[in-house]
Structure formats: structure tokens, C-alpha cells
XYZ file of C-alpha atoms in Angstrom:
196
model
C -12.356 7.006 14.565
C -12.992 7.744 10.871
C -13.106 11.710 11.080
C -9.907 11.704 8.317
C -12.233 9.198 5.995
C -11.854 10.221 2.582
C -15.751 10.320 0.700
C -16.879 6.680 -0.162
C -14.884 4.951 2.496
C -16.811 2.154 3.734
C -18.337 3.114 7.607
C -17.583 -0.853 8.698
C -13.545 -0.459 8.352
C -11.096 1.892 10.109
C -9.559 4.492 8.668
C -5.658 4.977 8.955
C -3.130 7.678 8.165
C 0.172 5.120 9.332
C 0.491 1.957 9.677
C 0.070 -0.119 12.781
C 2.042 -2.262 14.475
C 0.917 -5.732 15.582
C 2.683 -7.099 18.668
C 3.925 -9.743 17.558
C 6.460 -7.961 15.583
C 9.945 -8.725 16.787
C 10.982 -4.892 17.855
C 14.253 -5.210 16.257
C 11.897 -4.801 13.193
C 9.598 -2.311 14.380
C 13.239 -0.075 15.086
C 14.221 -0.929 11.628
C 10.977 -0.062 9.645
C 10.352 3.196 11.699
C 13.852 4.759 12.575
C 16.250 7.021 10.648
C 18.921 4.379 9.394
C 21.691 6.605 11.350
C 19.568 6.554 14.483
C 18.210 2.785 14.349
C 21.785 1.864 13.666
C 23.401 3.578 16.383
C 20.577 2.214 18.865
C 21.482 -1.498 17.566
C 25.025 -0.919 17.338
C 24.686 -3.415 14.258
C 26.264 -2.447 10.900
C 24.641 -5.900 9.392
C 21.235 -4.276 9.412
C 22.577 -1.066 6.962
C 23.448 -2.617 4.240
C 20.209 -3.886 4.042
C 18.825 -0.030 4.994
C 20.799 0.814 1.803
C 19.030 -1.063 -0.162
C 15.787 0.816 0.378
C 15.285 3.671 -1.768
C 15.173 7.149 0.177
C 11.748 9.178 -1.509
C 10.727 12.423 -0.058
C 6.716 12.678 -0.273
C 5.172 15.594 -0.749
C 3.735 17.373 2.341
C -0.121 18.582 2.565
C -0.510 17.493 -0.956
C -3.978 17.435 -2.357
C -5.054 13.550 -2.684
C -4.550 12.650 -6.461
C -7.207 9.705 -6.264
C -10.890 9.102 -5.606
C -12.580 6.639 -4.169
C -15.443 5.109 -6.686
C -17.623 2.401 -6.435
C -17.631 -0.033 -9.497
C -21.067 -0.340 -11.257
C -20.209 -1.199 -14.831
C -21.338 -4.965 -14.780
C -18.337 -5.789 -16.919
C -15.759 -5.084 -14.404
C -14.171 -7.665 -12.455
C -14.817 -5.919 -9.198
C -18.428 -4.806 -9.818
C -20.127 -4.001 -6.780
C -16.587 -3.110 -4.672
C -14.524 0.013 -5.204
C -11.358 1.498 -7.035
C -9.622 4.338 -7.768
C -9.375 6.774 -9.987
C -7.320 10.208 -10.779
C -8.454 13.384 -9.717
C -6.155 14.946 -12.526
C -3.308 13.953 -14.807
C -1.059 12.232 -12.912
C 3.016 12.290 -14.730
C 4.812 8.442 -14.806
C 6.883 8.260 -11.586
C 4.696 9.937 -8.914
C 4.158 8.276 -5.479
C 0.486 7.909 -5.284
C -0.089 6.326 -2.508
C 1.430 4.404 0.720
C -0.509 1.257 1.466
C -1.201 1.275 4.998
C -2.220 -1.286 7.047
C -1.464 -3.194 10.202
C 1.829 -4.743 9.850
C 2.090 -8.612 11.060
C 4.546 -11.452 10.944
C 3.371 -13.112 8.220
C 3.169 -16.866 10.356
C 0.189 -14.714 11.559
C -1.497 -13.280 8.682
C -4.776 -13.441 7.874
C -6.014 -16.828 5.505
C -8.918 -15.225 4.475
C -7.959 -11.546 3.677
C -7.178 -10.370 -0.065
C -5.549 -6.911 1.025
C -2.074 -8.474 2.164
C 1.116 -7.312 1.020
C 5.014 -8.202 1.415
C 6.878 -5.476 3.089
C 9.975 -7.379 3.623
C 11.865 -9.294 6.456
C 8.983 -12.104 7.077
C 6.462 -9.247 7.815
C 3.212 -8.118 5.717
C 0.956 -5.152 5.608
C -3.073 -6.282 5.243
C -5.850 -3.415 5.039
C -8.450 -6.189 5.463
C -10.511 -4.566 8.540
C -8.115 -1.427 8.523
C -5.961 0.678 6.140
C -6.649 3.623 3.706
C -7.182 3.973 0.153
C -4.687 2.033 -1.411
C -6.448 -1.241 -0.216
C -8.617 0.027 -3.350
C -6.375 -0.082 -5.937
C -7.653 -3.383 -8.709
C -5.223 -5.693 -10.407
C -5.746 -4.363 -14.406
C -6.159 -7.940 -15.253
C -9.566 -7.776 -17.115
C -9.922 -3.809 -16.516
C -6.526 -2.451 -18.996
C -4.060 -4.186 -21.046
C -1.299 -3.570 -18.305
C -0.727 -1.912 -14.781
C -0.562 2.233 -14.841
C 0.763 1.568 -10.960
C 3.385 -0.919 -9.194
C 4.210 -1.174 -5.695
C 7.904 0.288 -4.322
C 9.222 -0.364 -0.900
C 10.473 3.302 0.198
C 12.060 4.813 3.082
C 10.638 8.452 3.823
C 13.153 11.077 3.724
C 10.987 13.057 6.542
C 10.531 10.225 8.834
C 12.819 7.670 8.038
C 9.997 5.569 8.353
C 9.553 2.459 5.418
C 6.630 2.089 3.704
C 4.783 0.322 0.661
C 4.284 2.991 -2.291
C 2.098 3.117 -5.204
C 3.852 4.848 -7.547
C 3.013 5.324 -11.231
C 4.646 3.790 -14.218
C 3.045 6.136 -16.914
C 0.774 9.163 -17.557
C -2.591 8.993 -16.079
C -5.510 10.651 -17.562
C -8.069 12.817 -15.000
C -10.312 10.138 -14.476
C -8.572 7.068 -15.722
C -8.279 3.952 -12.728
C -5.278 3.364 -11.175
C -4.442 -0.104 -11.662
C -1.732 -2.013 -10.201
C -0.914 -6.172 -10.359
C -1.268 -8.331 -7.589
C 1.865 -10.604 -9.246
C 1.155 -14.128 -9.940
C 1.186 -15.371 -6.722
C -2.309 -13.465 -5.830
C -4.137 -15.135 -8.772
C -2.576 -18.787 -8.041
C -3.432 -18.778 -4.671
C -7.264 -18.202 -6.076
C -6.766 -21.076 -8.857
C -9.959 -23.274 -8.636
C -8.269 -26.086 -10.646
């Protein structure tokens, strides 16, 4: 059901507020990506798996915040993603602010989708991809061709709340009211669409 659809999201995907779990995913990983790290590690009984845990930045995310983006659908002919959709601030958004969580369905990436350009690494051989399901970060353009350089990046975080890891959009400057979010796909996005 798309009853928590933000305005502009497109009828023909699904809307989701977490991420979902494929089952293919070993549940070793499932425990690791969606337990507290003193819970999970008790369960396993395996200290190898925290000091990877550590690694993960704890972030606590605001709770019933106001969304800080919009949904917008790209007419100016000169954009690189005329005719699809990005996003852009509501207000002025200060450098260092979790945006976003990309959300998706989570899958091994041995079975990830060939065709779909929404997939992300999340870590441990597994991948997030928003292609037929996700929420608003799938919207988020690489500033190649749009601005000189990304306003945006992507930050693998543990919530504090939760315990559960996600894929954050986080900002890396000021944003104006208005201005699009941009992000960059990294390198290996754009080579995998070389036509030479």
C-alpha cells in the first residue's frame, strides 16, 4: 500500500518506510544489520562480528521530523534526467544533516538486479535497490552535469534507536530552500554505462 506516499511518488512503485529483507539473505546478516550490537552479539556468541559493528558509526535520527526534501519532476530540457524526478530542499538544510535513509529491498548481491540503476552497496556482499520499491532517496541525481560537485554523499550508519544499519544521505554543505540535493553515484555507476 502507498497510503505513507509522499506527493509526486510514482503510483507504479511501492512505497517503503524500512527496508526489506530478501530471503536469500544469510540470517547471520539479517541479525547483524537489524540488532543492537550488544544484543546481536550475545545471540551469536561471536566477538569477530563487533569489531566490525564498531566500525559503523552510531547516528541518532531525528524522530517525527518534518521531511526536508521534495519530490519534483525534472522539466528543464537541459538536465540530465529530464522527464524523471529529483529532489530538492524544503528549507536550508546546515552541512552534516542526515537527509535521508535509502531504503530498499536488501539482496545478496549474486542476485541483484542487471537491469536496475537504484542499487547500492551496504556492505558484507549485500545491496539495497529501490528499483520497483524504496522511498525517496531512490530520487536523489548524480550532480554530474546538474552542479560542479555533490551537496550529498552516502554514510553507512547504525541507528542509535533501533540499532538497525542503514544507508544515509547526509549533507556535505549548506543547502539553499530549493536547491537539488545531489549526490555521486562513484565511478563505478558511470563505467558500468560506458558505451565505448
Amino acid at each position: 500500500s502507498n497510503a505513507a506516499a509522499p506527493k509526486g511518488w510514482p503510483p507504479e512503485l511501492r512505497y517503503l518506510t524500512r527496508l526489506e529483507w530478501a530471503k536469500d539473505v544469510p540470517a547471520e546478516l539479517v541479525r547483524f544489520y537489524t540488532t543492537k550490537p550488544a544484543l546481536a552479539q550475545s545471540m551469536s556468541g561471536d566477538s569477530s562480528s563487533s569489531s566490525m559493528r564498531d566500525q559503523i558509526p552510531v547516528v541518532t535520527l531525528p524522530q517525527n521530523r518534518r521531511p526536508l526534501v521534495r519530490i519534483v519532476k525534472v522539466t528543464d530540457p537541459s538536465h540530465p534526467a529530464v522527464g524523471q524526478r529529483s529532489l530538492h530542499a524544503l528549507a536550508t538544510i546546515g552541512p552534516g544533516t542526515h537527509i535521508l535513509t535509502y531504503i530498499g529491498i536488501v539482496r545478496p548481491e549474486a542476485s541483484a538486479s542487471t537491469t536496475s540503476d537504484y542499487i547500492i552497496n551496504l556492505g558484507h556482499g549485500l545491496s539495497i535497490d529501490a528499483e520497483i520499491a524504496g522511498n525517496e532517496a531512490r530520487f536523489f541525481n548524480d550532480y554530474r552535469g546538474i552542479g560542479v560537485r555533490p551537496n550529498a554523499r552516502f554514510e553507512v550508519f547504525r541507528d542509535a534507536a533501533s540499532g538497525v544499519v542503514g544507508m544515509g544521505v547526509v549533507s556535505t554543505c549548506k543547502i539553499a530552500k530549493g536547491q537539488e540535493v545531489l549526490v555521486s553515484y562513484g565511478k563505478g555507476f558511470w563505467k558500468g554505462r560506458s558505451t565505448d
